[in-house]
Every structure is written in structure tokens, then in C-alpha cells.
PDB file of C-alpha atoms in Angstrom:
ATOM      1  CA  MET A   1     108.993 106.057 125.921  1.00 58.00           C
ATOM      2  CA  ILE A   2     111.057 103.205 127.317  1.00 63.00           C
ATOM      3  CA  ASP A   3     112.060 103.663 131.014  1.00 68.00           C
ATOM      4  CA  ARG A   4     115.816 102.890 130.902  1.00 66.00           C
ATOM      5  CA  TYR A   5     115.830 102.335 134.720  1.00 70.00           C
ATOM      6  CA  LYS A   6     113.222  99.789 134.617  1.00 72.00           C
ATOM      7  CA  HIS A   7     114.593  97.920 131.576  1.00 68.00           C
ATOM      8  CA  GLN A   8     118.358  97.634 132.202  1.00 69.00           C
ATOM      9  CA  GLN A   9     118.964  94.533 130.108  1.00 73.00           C
ATOM     10  CA  LEU A  10     117.844  93.472 126.563  1.00 68.00           C
ATOM     11  CA  ARG A  11     118.458  90.094 125.175  1.00 71.00           C
ATOM     12  CA  ILE A  12     118.264  89.389 121.474  1.00 71.00           C
ATOM     13  CA  GLY A  13     118.760  85.865 120.136  1.00 73.00           C
ATOM     14  CA  LEU A  14     117.351  83.299 117.660  1.00 74.00           C
ATOM     15  CA  VAL A  15     114.075  81.530 117.759  1.00 82.00           C
ATOM     16  CA  SER A  16     113.794  77.812 117.409  1.00 83.00           C
ATOM     17  CA  PRO A  17     111.738  76.397 114.545  1.00 83.00           C
ATOM     18  CA  GLN A  18     109.457  74.750 117.242  1.00 87.00           C
ATOM     19  CA  GLN A  19     108.897  78.055 118.964  1.00 90.00           C
ATOM     20  CA  ILE A  20     107.925  79.487 115.674  1.00 88.00           C
ATOM     21  CA  SER A  21     105.443  76.802 114.885  1.00 89.00           C
ATOM     22  CA  THR A  22     103.934  77.058 118.331  1.00 91.00           C
ATOM     23  CA  TRP A  23     103.440  80.701 117.832  1.00 91.00           C
ATOM     24  CA  ALA A  24     101.819  80.321 114.358  1.00 91.00           C
ATOM     25  CA  THR A  25      99.609  77.492 114.930  1.00 91.00           C
ATOM     26  CA  LYS A  26      95.967  77.829 116.353  1.00 87.00           C
ATOM     27  CA  ILE A  27      93.249  75.194 116.766  1.00 86.00           C
ATOM     28  CA  LEU A  28      89.892  75.916 115.301  1.00 82.00           C
ATOM     29  CA  PRO A  29      86.748  75.070 117.536  1.00 80.00           C
ATOM     30  CA  ASN A  30      86.278  71.965 115.261  1.00 80.00           C
ATOM     31  CA  GLY A  31      89.670  70.583 116.307  1.00 84.00           C
ATOM     32  CA  GLU A  32      91.485  71.490 112.922  1.00 85.00           C
ATOM     33  CA  ILE A  33      94.939  72.910 113.358  1.00 88.00           C
ATOM     34  CA  VAL A  34      95.705  75.616 110.977  1.00 89.00           C
ATOM     35  CA  GLY A  35      98.998  77.703 110.658  1.00 89.00           C
ATOM     36  CA  GLU A  36     101.171  75.819 108.199  1.00 90.00           C
ATOM     37  CA  VAL A  37     101.314  77.438 104.623  1.00 91.00           C
ATOM     38  CA  THR A  38     101.181  74.441 102.291  1.00 91.00           C
ATOM     39  CA  LYS A  39     100.342  75.917  98.919  1.00 90.00           C
ATOM     40  CA  PRO A  40     102.569  78.408  97.109  1.00 88.00           C
ATOM     41  CA  TYR A  41      99.494  80.219  95.623  1.00 89.00           C
ATOM     42  CA  THR A  42      98.276  83.531  96.659  1.00 90.00           C
ATOM     43  CA  PHE A  43      94.920  84.612  94.986  1.00 90.00           C
ATOM     44  CA  HIS A  44      92.726  82.521  92.680  1.00 88.00           C
ATOM     45  CA  TYR A  45      92.863  83.857  89.169  1.00 89.00           C
ATOM     46  CA  LYS A  46      89.188  83.964  88.621  1.00 90.00           C
ATOM     47  CA  THR A  47      87.510  84.844  91.996  1.00 88.00           C
ATOM     48  CA  ASN A  48      90.405  87.153  93.056  1.00 88.00           C
ATOM     49  CA  LYS A  49      89.867  85.609  96.519  1.00 88.00           C
ATOM     50  CA  PRO A  50      92.898  84.064  98.667  1.00 90.00           C
ATOM     51  CA  GLU A  51      93.583  80.409  98.172  1.00 90.00           C
ATOM     52  CA  LYS A  52      92.935  78.160 101.098  1.00 87.00           C
ATOM     53  CA  ASP A  53      96.280  77.121 102.692  1.00 88.00           C
ATOM     54  CA  GLY A  54      98.184  79.691 100.652  1.00 90.00           C
ATOM     55  CA  LEU A  55     100.179  82.610 101.257  1.00 90.00           C
ATOM     56  CA  PHE A  56      97.307  84.812 102.046  1.00 90.00           C
ATOM     57  CA  CYS A  57      94.848  82.162 103.498  1.00 89.00           C
ATOM     58  CA  GLU A  58      92.096  83.760 105.576  1.00 88.00           C
ATOM     59  CA  ARG A  59      91.947  80.802 107.893  1.00 88.00           C
ATOM     60  CA  ILE A  60      95.604  81.247 109.025  1.00 89.00           C
ATOM     61  CA  PHE A  61      95.990  85.039 108.883  1.00 88.00           C
ATOM     62  CA  GLY A  62      92.510  86.496 109.325  1.00 86.00           C
ATOM     63  CA  PRO A  63      89.475  87.868 106.978  1.00 88.00           C
ATOM     64  CA  ILE A  64      90.301  90.188 104.243  1.00 88.00           C
ATOM     65  CA  LYS A  65      87.331  92.332 105.246  1.00 87.00           C
ATOM     66  CA  SER A  66      86.313  92.910 108.931  1.00 85.00           C
ATOM     67  CA  GLY A  67      83.511  90.683 109.820  1.00 80.00           C
ATOM     68  CA  ILE A  68      83.050  88.819 106.710  1.00 84.00           C
ATOM     69  CA  CYS A  69      84.477  85.269 106.222  1.00 84.00           C
ATOM     70  CA  ALA A  70      85.715  83.488 103.035  1.00 84.00           C
ATOM     71  CA  CYS A  71      82.217  81.992 102.264  1.00 84.00           C
ATOM     72  CA  GLY A  72      80.573  85.435 102.451  1.00 80.00           C
ATOM     73  CA  ASP A  73      78.985  85.060 105.859  1.00 77.00           C
ATOM     74  CA  TYR A  74      78.668  88.335 107.741  1.00 78.00           C
ATOM     75  CA  ARG A  75      78.725  88.902 111.542  1.00 74.00           C
ATOM     76  CA  VAL A  76      79.017  91.836 113.680  1.00 68.00           C
ATOM     77  CA  ILE A  77      82.461  91.814 115.423  1.00 67.00           C
ATOM     78  CA  GLY A  78      81.486  93.530 118.594  1.00 62.00           C
ATOM     79  CA  ASP A  79      78.563  91.435 119.327  1.00 56.00           C
ATOM     80  CA  GLU A  80      79.208  89.195 122.210  1.00 57.00           C
ATOM     81  CA  LYS A  81      75.756  87.632 122.313  1.00 57.00           C
ATOM     82  CA  GLU A  82      76.844  85.232 119.478  1.00 55.00           C
ATOM     83  CA  ASP A  83      78.887  82.404 120.776  1.00 54.00           C
ATOM     84  CA  PRO A  84      80.846  81.111 117.875  1.00 54.00           C
ATOM     85  CA  LYS A  85      83.669  83.281 116.760  1.00 80.00           C
ATOM     86  CA  PHE A  86      84.565  81.036 113.712  1.00 81.00           C
ATOM     87  CA  CYS A  87      82.486  80.295 110.612  1.00 83.00           C
ATOM     88  CA  GLU A  88      81.355  76.549 110.730  1.00 81.00           C
ATOM     89  CA  GLN A  89      81.829  76.346 106.845  1.00 84.00           C
ATOM     90  CA  CYS A  90      85.141  77.825 106.137  1.00 84.00           C
ATOM     91  CA  GLY A  91      86.800  78.100 109.384  1.00 82.00           C
ATOM     92  CA  VAL A  92      87.613  81.986 109.306  1.00 85.00           C
ATOM     93  CA  GLU A  93      87.483  83.839 112.522  1.00 83.00           C
ATOM     94  CA  PHE A  94      85.124  86.726 112.725  1.00 83.00           C
ATOM     95  CA  VAL A  95      87.625  89.551 113.760  1.00 83.00           C
ATOM     96  CA  ASP A  96      88.766  92.880 112.496  1.00 84.00           C
ATOM     97  CA  SER A  97      90.837  92.660 109.360  1.00 85.00           C
ATOM     98  CA  ARG A  98      93.755  94.470 111.007  1.00 89.00           C
ATOM     99  CA  ILE A  99      94.718  91.217 112.808  1.00 86.00           C
ATOM    100  CA  ARG A 100      96.270  90.040 109.549  1.00 86.00           C
ATOM    101  CA  ARG A 101      99.264  92.307 110.177  1.00 89.00           C
ATOM    102  CA  TYR A 102     100.209  90.437 113.428  1.00 90.00           C
ATOM    103  CA  GLN A 103      98.956  86.831 112.547  1.00 89.00           C
ATOM    104  CA  MET A 104     101.959  84.391 111.861  1.00 90.00           C
ATOM    105  CA  GLY A 105     102.123  81.439 109.499  1.00 91.00           C
ATOM    106  CA  TYR A 106     105.068  79.006 108.905  1.00 91.00           C
ATOM    107  CA  ILE A 107     106.342  76.986 105.959  1.00 90.00           C
ATOM    108  CA  LYS A 108     108.125  73.617 106.677  1.00 88.00           C
ATOM    109  CA  LEU A 109     111.234  73.228 104.639  1.00 84.00           C
ATOM    110  CA  ALA A 110     113.095  70.265 103.500  1.00 83.00           C
ATOM    111  CA  CYS A 111     116.315  71.351 105.054  1.00 78.00           C
ATOM    112  CA  PRO A 112     117.450  74.012 107.474  1.00 76.00           C
ATOM    113  CA  VAL A 113     118.580  77.248 105.986  1.00 77.00           C
ATOM    114  CA  THR A 114     120.138  80.363 107.224  1.00 73.00           C
ATOM    115  CA  HIS A 115     119.986  84.201 106.217  1.00 72.00           C
ATOM    116  CA  VAL A 116     122.653  85.491 103.968  1.00 70.00           C
ATOM    117  CA  TRP A 117     123.592  88.003 106.475  1.00 70.00           C
ATOM    118  CA  TYR A 118     124.880  85.290 108.825  1.00 67.00           C
ATOM    119  CA  LEU A 119     127.315  84.416 106.156  1.00 65.00           C
ATOM    120  CA  LYS A 120     128.295  87.961 104.777  1.00 65.00           C
ATOM    121  CA  ARG A 121     128.333  90.014 107.938  1.00 65.00           C
ATOM    122  CA  LEU A 122     131.775  90.872 109.572  1.00 68.00           C
ATOM    123  CA  PRO A 123     132.459  89.255 111.994  1.00 68.00           C
ATOM    124  CA  SER A 124     130.527  86.303 110.879  1.00 65.00           C
ATOM    125  CA  TYR A 125     128.395  84.702 113.417  1.00 62.00           C
ATOM    126  CA  LEU A 126     128.751  81.182 111.623  1.00 62.00           C
ATOM    127  CA  ARG A 127     132.411  81.596 111.182  1.00 64.00           C
ATOM    128  CA  TYR A 128     132.521  82.131 115.129  1.00 63.00           C
ATOM    129  CA  ARG A 129     130.330  79.247 116.012  1.00 63.00           C
ATOM    130  CA  THR A 130     131.916  76.791 113.627  1.00 63.00           C
ATOM    131  CA  LYS A 131     135.304  78.061 114.637  1.00 61.00           C
ATOM    132  CA  ARG A 132     136.557  78.860 110.999  1.00 60.00           C
ATOM    133  CA  ARG A 133     139.353  81.193 110.138  1.00 59.00           C
ATOM    134  CA  ARG A 134     138.859  83.893 107.543  1.00 58.00           C
ATOM    135  CA  ARG A 135     141.614  82.542 105.202  1.00 55.00           C
ATOM    136  CA  SER A 136     139.899  79.061 105.025  1.00 53.00           C
ATOM    137  CA  PRO A 137     137.860  77.965 102.301  1.00 50.00           C
ATOM    138  CA  PRO A 138     134.603  80.020 101.731  1.00 57.00           C
ATOM    139  CA  LEU A 139     132.070  79.390 104.686  1.00 52.00           C
ATOM    140  CA  LEU A 140     129.159  78.510 102.419  1.00 53.00           C
ATOM    141  CA  PHE A 141     131.180  76.087 100.446  1.00 53.00           C
ATOM    142  CA  TRP A 142     132.430  74.497 103.708  1.00 52.00           C
ATOM    143  CA  LEU A 143     128.929  74.374 105.179  1.00 56.00           C
ATOM    144  CA  CYS A 144     127.265  72.724 102.069  1.00 53.00           C
ATOM    145  CA  HIS A 145     130.274  70.162 101.794  1.00 52.00           C
ATOM    146  CA  TYR A 146     129.842  69.325 105.431  1.00 52.00           C
ATOM    147  CA  GLN A 147     126.304  68.808 105.120  1.00 50.00           C
ATOM    148  CA  SER A 148     126.557  66.153 102.479  1.00 47.00           C
ATOM    149  CA  ARG A 149     129.018  64.227 104.737  1.00 47.00           C
ATOM    150  CA  VAL A 150     128.442  61.808 107.587  1.00 45.00           C
ATOM    151  CA  THR A 151     130.781  62.376 110.630  1.00 46.00           C
ATOM    152  CA  PRO A 152     131.317  59.395 112.748  1.00 46.00           C
ATOM    153  CA  GLY A 153     130.538  60.048 116.385  1.00 47.00           C
ATOM    154  CA  PRO A 154     130.603  63.333 118.202  1.00 50.00           C
ATOM    155  CA  ALA A 155     133.883  64.222 116.836  1.00 48.00           C
ATOM    156  CA  ALA A 156     134.641  67.786 115.718  1.00 46.00           C
ATOM    157  CA  PRO A 157     133.834  68.722 111.991  1.00 49.00           C
ATOM    158  CA  ASP A 158     136.692  67.517 110.006  1.00 49.00           C
ATOM    159  CA  LEU A 159     136.324  67.050 106.414  1.00 45.00           C
ATOM    160  CA  ARG A 160     139.184  64.425 105.985  1.00 46.00           C
ATOM    161  CA  SER A 161     137.473  62.180 108.506  1.00 44.00           C
ATOM    162  CA  SER A 162     134.015  62.165 106.898  1.00 45.00           C
ATOM    163  CA  ARG A 163     132.472  59.727 104.523  1.00 47.00           C
ATOM    164  CA  PRO A 164     130.095  60.596 101.624  1.00 47.00           C
ATOM    165  CA  PHE A 165     126.440  59.870 101.856  1.00 47.00           C
ATOM    166  CA  GLY A 166     126.078  58.798  98.140  1.00 47.00           C
ATOM    167  CA  ARG A 167     128.327  58.474  95.040  1.00 46.00           C
ATOM    168  CA  LYS A 168     127.816  62.131  94.018  1.00 47.00           C
ATOM    169  CA  THR A 169     128.786  65.065  96.135  1.00 46.00           C
ATOM    170  CA  THR A 170     126.650  68.034  96.219  1.00 49.00           C
ATOM    171  CA  ALA A 171     127.977  71.219  94.746  1.00 49.00           C
ATOM    172  CA  MET A 172     126.477  74.651  95.192  1.00 48.00           C
ATOM    173  CA  LYS A 173     127.347  78.125  93.910  1.00 47.00           C
ATOM    174  CA  ILE A 174     129.756  79.904  96.186  1.00 47.00           C
ATOM    175  CA  ILE A 175     128.388  83.427  96.906  1.00 45.00           C
TER     176      ILE A 175
END
């Protein structure tokens, strides 16, 4: 139970992409950095094992079975006598398989995206941050149109004073 006298304030906010990547990355004993999901695959169709650097990668999220790494090596989890906690061949950590529920990975995207709840919620956080009125053009269309333009200097975002990047303007479906 939460003690309401001890915790009088609760602050909820957004996390920066850099903070998420630092939470998700870990360094293996051989110096390799893992945490980024680079392949869209989940399981190999013949072996039925997780793909390396995929969405269910054992190096990033932990082993499927407790104490067994991806290459099949077995080690007792509670044994502190053995010094290395990682398999030298495949880089999987010898821990309980329940760690998969708590480990994080990240995907680098080509452009920043936002969740649809920030657009559709009333009052809209994005409308408040961009100082857009409700009767103005749809926010998603405005954001996409503004992203395809360059604004000279630190001026306020104004569609009339912006210049296009290329010859074609980007068009997106309005939700």
C-alpha cells in the first residue's frame, strides 16, 4: 500500500529517446553493445528459435528457458562459483527467464512519431503545445505539412513564411 503522507507528489512526463536508449542498452563482457532491435523477424521458421537482433532476441531480452543460452549451453543460475554470467559463444546472459518481462529494447526510427492519443484526446496536448485552435485545419495535416517545410530562423511556425524542401509536398491521410 502506498503511504499518502510519505509520497505527496507524483510527476508523470514523457521520456526522451536518449533516456530510453540508455535504459535499453547493455554492454556484454566482450565489449559488444546490445539493445537495439535491428531486424523485424521474431522466430526462425525452421528451428523455431528467436532470431538474433530480432523482436524476441535472447541477447537483448534474456533467455527463453532459465539457465539455457541460445546455443544450448546449460548453467546453474544460483551458482556463484562460476565467474562469467554470459555465454562466450552467443552472448546470452545466464539468468532466470522471467527477466524477459522487464528487459527493454529499442528501435531507431527514421523520423519522430507520436502516439495517436496525443492527437485525438480532448484537450489535445499537441494543440496546446503548438498553440493551435480547435477550428483551425486538422492538427495531423498541419504537423505533416509543417514537417515538410523549412522555417527561416527561430521564428514561430507559420506556413506562409516557409519554403518547401523539394518540388513535391508530402501528403498524408487525415485521421
